[in-house]
PDB file of C-alpha atoms in Angstrom:
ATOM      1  CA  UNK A   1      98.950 100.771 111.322  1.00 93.00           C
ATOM      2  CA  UNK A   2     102.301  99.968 109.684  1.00 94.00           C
ATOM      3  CA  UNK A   3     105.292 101.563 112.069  1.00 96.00           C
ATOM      4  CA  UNK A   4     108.853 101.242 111.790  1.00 97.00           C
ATOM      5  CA  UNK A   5     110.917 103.898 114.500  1.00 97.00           C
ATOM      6  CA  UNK A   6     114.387 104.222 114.365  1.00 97.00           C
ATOM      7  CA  UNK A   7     116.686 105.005 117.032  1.00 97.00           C
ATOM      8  CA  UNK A   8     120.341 104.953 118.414  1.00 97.00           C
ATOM      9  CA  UNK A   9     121.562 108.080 115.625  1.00 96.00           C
ATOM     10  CA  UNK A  10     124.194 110.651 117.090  1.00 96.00           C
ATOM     11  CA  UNK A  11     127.457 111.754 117.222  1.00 97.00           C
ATOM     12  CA  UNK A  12     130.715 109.656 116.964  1.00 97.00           C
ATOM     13  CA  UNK A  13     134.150 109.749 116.266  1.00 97.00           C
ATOM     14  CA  UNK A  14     135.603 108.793 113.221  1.00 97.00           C
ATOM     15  CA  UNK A  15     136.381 104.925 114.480  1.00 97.00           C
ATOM     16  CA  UNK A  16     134.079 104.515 116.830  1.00 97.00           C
ATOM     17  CA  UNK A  17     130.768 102.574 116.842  1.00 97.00           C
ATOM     18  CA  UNK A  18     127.057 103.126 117.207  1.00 98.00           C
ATOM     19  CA  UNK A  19     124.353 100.775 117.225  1.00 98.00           C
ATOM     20  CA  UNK A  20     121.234 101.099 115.953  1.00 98.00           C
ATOM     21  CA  UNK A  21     117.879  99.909 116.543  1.00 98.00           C
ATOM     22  CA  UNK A  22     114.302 100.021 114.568  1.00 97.00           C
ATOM     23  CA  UNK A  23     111.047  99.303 116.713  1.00 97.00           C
ATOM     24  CA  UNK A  24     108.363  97.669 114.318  1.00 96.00           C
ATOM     25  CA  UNK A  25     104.731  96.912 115.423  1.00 96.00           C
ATOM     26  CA  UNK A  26     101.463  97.078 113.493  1.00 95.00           C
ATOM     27  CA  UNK A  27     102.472  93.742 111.464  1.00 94.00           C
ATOM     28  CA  UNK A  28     104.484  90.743 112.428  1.00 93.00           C
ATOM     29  CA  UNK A  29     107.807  91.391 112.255  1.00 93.00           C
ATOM     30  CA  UNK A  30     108.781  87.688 111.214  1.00 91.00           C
ATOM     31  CA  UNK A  31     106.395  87.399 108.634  1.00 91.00           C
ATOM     32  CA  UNK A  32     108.702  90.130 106.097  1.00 93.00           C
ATOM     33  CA  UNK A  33     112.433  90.240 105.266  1.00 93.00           C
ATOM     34  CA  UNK A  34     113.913  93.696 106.219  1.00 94.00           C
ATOM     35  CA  UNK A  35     116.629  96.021 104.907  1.00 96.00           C
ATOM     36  CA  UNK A  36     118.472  99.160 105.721  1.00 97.00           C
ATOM     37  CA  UNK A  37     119.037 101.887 103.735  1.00 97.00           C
ATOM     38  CA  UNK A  38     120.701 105.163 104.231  1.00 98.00           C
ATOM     39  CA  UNK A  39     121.081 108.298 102.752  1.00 98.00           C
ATOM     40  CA  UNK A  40     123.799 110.796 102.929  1.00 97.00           C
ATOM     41  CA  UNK A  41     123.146 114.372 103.467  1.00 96.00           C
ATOM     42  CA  UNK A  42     122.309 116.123  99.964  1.00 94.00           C
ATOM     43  CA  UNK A  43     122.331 112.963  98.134  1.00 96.00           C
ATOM     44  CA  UNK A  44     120.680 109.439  97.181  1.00 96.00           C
ATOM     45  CA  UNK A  45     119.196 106.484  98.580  1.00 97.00           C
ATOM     46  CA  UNK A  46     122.159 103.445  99.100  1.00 96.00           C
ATOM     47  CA  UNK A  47     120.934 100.186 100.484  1.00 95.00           C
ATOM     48  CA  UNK A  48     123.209  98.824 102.358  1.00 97.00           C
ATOM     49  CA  UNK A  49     121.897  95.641 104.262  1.00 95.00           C
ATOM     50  CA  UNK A  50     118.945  92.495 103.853  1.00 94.00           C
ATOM     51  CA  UNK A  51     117.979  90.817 106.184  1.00 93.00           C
ATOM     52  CA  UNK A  52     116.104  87.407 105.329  1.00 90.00           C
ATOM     53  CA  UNK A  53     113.316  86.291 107.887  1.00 85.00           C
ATOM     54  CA  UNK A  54     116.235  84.885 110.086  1.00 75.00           C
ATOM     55  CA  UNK A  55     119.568  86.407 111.002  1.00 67.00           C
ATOM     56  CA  UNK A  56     120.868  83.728 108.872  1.00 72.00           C
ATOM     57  CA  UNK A  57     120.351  84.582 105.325  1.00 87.00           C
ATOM     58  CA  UNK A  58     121.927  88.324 105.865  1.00 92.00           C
ATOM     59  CA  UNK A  59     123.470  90.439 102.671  1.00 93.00           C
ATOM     60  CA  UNK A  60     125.885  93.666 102.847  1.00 95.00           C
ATOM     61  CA  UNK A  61     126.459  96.166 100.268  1.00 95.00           C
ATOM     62  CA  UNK A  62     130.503  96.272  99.725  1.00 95.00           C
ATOM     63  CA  UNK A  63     130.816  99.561 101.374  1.00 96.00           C
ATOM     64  CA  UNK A  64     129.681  98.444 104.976  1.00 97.00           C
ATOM     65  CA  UNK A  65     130.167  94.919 104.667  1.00 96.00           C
ATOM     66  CA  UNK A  66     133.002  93.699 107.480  1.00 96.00           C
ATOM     67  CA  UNK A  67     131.880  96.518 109.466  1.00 97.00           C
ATOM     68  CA  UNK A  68     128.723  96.743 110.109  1.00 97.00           C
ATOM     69  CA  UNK A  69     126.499  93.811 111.918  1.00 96.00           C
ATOM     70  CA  UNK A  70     122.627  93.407 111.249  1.00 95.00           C
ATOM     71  CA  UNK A  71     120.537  90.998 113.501  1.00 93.00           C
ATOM     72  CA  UNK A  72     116.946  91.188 114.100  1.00 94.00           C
ATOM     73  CA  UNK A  73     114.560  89.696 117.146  1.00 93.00           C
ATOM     74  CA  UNK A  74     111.012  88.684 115.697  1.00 92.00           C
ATOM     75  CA  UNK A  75     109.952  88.080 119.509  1.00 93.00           C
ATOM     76  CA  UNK A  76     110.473  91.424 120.404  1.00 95.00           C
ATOM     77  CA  UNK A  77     109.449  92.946 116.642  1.00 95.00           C
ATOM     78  CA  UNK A  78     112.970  94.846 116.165  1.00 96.00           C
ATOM     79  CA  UNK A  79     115.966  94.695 114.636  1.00 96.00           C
ATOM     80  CA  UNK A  80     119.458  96.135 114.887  1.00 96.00           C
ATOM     81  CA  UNK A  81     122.584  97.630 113.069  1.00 97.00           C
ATOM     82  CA  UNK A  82     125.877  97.604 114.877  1.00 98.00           C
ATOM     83  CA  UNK A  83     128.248 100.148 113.077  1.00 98.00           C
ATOM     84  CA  UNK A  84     131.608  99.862 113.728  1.00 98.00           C
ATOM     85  CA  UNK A  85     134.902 101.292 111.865  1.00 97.00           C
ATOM     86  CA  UNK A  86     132.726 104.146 111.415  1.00 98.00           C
ATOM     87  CA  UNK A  87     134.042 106.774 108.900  1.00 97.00           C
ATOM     88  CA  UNK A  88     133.215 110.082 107.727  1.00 97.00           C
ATOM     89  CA  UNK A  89     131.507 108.724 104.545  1.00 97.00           C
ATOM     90  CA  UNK A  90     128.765 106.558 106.881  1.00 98.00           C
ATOM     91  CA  UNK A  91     127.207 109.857 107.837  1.00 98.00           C
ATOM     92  CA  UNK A  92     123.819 109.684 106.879  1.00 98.00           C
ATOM     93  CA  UNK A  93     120.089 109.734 107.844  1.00 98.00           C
ATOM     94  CA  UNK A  94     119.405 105.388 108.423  1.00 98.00           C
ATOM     95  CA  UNK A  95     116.480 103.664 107.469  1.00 98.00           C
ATOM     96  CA  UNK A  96     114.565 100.805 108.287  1.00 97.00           C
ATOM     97  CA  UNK A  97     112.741  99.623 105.883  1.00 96.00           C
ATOM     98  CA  UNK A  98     110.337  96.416 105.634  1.00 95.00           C
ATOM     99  CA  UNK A  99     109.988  94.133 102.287  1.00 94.00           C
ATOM    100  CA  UNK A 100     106.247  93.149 100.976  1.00 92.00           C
ATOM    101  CA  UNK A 101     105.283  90.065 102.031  1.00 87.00           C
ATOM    102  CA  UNK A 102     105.644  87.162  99.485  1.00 81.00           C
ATOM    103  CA  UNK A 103     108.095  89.418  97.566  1.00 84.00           C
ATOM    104  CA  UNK A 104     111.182  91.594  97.820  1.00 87.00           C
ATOM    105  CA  UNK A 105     109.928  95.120  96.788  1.00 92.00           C
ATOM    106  CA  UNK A 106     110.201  97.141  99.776  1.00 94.00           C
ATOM    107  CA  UNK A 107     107.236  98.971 101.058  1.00 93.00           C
ATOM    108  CA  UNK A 108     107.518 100.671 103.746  1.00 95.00           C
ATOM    109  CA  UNK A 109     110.045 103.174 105.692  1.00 97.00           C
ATOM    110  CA  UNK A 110     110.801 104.123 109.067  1.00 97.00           C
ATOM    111  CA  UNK A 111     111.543 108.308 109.429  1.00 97.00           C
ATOM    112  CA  UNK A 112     115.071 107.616 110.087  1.00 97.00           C
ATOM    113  CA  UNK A 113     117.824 108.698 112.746  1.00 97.00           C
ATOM    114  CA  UNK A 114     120.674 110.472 111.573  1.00 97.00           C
ATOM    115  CA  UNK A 115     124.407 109.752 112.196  1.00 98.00           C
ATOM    116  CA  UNK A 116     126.901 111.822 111.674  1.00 98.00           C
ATOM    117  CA  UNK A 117     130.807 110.907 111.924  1.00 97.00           C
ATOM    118  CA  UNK A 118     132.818 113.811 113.035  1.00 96.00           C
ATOM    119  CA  UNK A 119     135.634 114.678 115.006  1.00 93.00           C
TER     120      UNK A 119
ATOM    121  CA  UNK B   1     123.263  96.066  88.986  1.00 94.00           C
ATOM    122  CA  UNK B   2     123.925  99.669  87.676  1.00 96.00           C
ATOM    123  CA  UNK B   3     120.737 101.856  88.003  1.00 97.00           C
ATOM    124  CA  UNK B   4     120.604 105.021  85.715  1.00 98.00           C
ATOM    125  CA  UNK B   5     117.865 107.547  85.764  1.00 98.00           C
ATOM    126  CA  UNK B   6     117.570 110.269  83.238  1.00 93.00           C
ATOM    127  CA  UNK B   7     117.434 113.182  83.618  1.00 95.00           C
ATOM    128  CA  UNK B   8     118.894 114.220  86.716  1.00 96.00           C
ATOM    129  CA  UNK B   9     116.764 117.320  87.223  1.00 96.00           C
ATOM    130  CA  UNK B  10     113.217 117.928  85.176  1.00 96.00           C
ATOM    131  CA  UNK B  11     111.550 121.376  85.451  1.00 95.00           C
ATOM    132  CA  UNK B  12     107.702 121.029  84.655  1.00 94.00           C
ATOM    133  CA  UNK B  13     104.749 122.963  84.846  1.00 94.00           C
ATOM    134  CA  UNK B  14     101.706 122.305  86.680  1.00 93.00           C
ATOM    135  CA  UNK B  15      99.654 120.361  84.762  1.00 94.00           C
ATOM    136  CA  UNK B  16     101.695 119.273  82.672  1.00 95.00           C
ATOM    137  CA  UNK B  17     103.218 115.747  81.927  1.00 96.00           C
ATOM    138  CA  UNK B  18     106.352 114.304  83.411  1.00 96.00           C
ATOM    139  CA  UNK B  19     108.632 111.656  82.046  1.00 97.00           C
ATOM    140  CA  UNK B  20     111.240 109.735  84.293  1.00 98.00           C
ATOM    141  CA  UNK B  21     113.702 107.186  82.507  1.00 98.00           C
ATOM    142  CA  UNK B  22     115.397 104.114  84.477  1.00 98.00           C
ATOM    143  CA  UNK B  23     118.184 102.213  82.932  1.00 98.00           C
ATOM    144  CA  UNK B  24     119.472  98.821  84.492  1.00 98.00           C
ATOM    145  CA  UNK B  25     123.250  97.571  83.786  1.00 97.00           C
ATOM    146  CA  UNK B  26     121.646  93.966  82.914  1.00 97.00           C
ATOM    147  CA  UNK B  27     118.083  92.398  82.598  1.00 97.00           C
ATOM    148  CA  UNK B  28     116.257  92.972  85.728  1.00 96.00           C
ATOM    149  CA  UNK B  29     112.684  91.509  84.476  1.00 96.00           C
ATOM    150  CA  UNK B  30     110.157  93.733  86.149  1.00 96.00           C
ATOM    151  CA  UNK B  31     111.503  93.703  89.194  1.00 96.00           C
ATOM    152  CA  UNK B  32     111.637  97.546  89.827  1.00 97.00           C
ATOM    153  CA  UNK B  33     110.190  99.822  91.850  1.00 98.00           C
ATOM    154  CA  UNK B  34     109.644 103.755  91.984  1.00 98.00           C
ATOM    155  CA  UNK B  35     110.116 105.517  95.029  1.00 98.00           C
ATOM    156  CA  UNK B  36     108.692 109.055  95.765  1.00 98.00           C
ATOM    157  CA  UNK B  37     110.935 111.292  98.631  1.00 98.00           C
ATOM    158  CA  UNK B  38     110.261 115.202  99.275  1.00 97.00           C
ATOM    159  CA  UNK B  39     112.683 116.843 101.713  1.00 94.00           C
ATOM    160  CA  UNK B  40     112.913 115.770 105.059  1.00 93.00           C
ATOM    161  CA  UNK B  41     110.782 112.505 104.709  1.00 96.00           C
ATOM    162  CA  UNK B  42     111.266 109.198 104.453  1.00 96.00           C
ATOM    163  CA  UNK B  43     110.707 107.602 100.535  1.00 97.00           C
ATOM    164  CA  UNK B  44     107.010 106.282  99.526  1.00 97.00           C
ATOM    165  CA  UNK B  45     106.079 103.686  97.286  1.00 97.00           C
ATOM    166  CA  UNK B  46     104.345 104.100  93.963  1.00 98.00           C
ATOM    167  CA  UNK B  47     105.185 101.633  92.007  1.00 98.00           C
ATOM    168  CA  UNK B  48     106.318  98.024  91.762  1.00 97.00           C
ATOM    169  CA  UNK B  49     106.347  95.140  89.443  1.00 96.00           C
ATOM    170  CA  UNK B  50     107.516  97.510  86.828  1.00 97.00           C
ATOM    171  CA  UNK B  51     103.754  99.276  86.546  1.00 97.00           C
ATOM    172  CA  UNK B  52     101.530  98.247  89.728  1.00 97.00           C
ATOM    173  CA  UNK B  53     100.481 101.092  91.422  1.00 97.00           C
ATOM    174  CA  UNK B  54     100.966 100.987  95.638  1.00 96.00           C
ATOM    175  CA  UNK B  55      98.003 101.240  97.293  1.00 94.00           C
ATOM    176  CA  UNK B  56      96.713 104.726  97.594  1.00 95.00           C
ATOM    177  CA  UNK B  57      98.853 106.076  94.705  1.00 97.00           C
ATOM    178  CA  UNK B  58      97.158 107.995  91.916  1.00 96.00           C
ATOM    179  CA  UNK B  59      96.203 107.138  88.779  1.00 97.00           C
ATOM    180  CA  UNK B  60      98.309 109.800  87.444  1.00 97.00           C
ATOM    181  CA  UNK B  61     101.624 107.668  87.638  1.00 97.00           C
ATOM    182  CA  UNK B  62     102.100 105.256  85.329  1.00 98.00           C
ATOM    183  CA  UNK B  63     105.149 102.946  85.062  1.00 97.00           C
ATOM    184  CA  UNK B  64     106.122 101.044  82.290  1.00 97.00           C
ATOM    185  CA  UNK B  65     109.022  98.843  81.011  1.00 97.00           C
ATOM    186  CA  UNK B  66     110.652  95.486  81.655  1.00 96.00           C
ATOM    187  CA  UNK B  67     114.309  93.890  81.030  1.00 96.00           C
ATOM    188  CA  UNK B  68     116.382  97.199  81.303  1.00 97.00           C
ATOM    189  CA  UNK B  69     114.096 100.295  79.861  1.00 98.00           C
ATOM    190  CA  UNK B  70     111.806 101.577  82.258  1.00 98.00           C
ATOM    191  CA  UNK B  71     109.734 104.843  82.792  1.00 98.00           C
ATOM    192  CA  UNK B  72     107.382 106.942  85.073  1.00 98.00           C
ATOM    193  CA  UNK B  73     105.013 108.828  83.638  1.00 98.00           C
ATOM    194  CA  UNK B  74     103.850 111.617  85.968  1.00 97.00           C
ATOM    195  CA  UNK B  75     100.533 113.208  84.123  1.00 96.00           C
ATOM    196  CA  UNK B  76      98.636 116.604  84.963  1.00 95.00           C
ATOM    197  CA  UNK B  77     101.079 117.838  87.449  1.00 95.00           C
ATOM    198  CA  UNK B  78      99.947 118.531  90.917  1.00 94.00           C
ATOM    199  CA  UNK B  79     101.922 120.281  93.583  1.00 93.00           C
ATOM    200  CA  UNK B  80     102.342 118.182  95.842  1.00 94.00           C
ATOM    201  CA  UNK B  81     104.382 115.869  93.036  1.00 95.00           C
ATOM    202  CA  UNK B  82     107.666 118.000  92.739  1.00 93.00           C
ATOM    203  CA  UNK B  83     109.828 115.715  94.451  1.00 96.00           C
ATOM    204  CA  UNK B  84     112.723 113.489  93.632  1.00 98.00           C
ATOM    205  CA  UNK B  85     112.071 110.056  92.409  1.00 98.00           C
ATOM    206  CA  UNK B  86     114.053 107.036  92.493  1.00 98.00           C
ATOM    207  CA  UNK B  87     113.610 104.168  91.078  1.00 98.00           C
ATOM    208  CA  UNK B  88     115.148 100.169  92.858  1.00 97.00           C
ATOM    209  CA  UNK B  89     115.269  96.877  91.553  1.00 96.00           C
ATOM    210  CA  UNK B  90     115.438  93.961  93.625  1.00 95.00           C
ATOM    211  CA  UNK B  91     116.080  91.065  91.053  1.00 95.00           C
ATOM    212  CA  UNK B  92     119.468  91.026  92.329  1.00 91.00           C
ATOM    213  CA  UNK B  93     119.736  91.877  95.877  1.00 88.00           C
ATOM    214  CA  UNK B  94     119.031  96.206  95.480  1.00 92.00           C
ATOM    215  CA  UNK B  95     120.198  98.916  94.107  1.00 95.00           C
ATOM    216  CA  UNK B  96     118.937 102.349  93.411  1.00 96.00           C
ATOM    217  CA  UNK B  97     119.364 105.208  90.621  1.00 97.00           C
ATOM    218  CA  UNK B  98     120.777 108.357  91.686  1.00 97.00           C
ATOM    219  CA  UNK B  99     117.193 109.858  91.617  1.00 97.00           C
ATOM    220  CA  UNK B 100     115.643 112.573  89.529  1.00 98.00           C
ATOM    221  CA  UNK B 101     114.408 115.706  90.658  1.00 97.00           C
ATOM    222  CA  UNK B 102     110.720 116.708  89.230  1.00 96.00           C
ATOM    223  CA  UNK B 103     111.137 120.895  89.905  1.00 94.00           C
ATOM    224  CA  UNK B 104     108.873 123.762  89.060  1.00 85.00           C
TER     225      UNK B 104
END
């Protein structure tokens, strides 16, 4: 069975940093590009980072990009978000989601861990 | 890539049919998916390539379009489909609608 789990979500000041991590297993991790995705509370779904099959060929949406830092392990089947410069308007719910194989539609979610940004 | 969905909230019956629009800014081929979310859970796929249905997903959703016109049809209503829907393409990196809101 397909899992991704996030974890690392909490509290932190506006500022500070938080890093985040998504456990995959069930599939092989290096076998899929990856992406997160987050969702503020009350509203929509923004994407906000690719990740190819290598930390190499990586892609940020303009509102986290120079802040945040996406890197993934295939050996260990996880990947990571480092958040820093965090600001009120990065609280959301984060998710990890995984691309189809052989193409770029995305297909399947983690639950998602929720930062929040507050003082 | 500008995603607009249409409308923003759509009150249906049970039973009855449900129509979802998705605009795109520029051409994105088929490359579009739609995305099923209810409250407190993480999105599900239904559709991709436009109008392939995910595996498991009913026959009652139907998507359609290519280039910048695309819809979901949602027929015969069920409960468990009032939900908000968003639709994604990923010809050009990703970007998402704002979502529409299939209510009672």
């Amino acid at each position: 069975e397909v899992q991704l789990v996030e974890s690392g979500g909490g509290l932190v000041q506006p500022g500070g940093s938080l890093r985040l991590s998504c456990a995959a297993s069930g599939f092989t991790l290096g076998s899929h590009r990856m992406n997160w995705v987050r969702q503020a509370p009350g509203k929509g779904l923004e994407w906000i980072v690719y990740i190819g099959f290598s930390d190499s060929r990586t892609y940020y949406a303009a509102s986290v990009r120079g802040r945040f830092t996406a890197s993934r392990d295939n050996v260990r089947s996880s990947l990571d978000l480092q958040m820093d410069s965090l600001t009120v308007d990065d609280t959301a719910v984060y998710y990890c989601a995984r691309d189809q194989v052989g193409d770029y539609y995305t297909d399947y979610w983690g639950p998602g861990t929720l930062v929040t940004v507050a003082s | 890539i500008v995603m607009t969905q249409s409308p923003a909230t759509l009150s249906v019956s049970p039973g009855e049919r449900a129509t979802l629009s998705c605009r795109a800014s520029q051409s994105v081929r088929s490359k579009l998916a739609w995305y099923q979310q209810k409250p407190g859970q993480a999105p599900r796929l239904l559709i991709y390539g436009a109008s392939t249905r995910a595996t498991g997903v009913s026959v009652r959703f139907t998507g359609s379009g290519s280039g910048t016109e695309f819809t979901l049809t949602i027929s015969n209503l069920q409960s468990e489909d009032f939900a908000v829907y968003y639709c994604q393409q990923y010809h050009e990196w990703r970007t998402f609608g704002q979502g529409t809101k299939v209510e009672v």
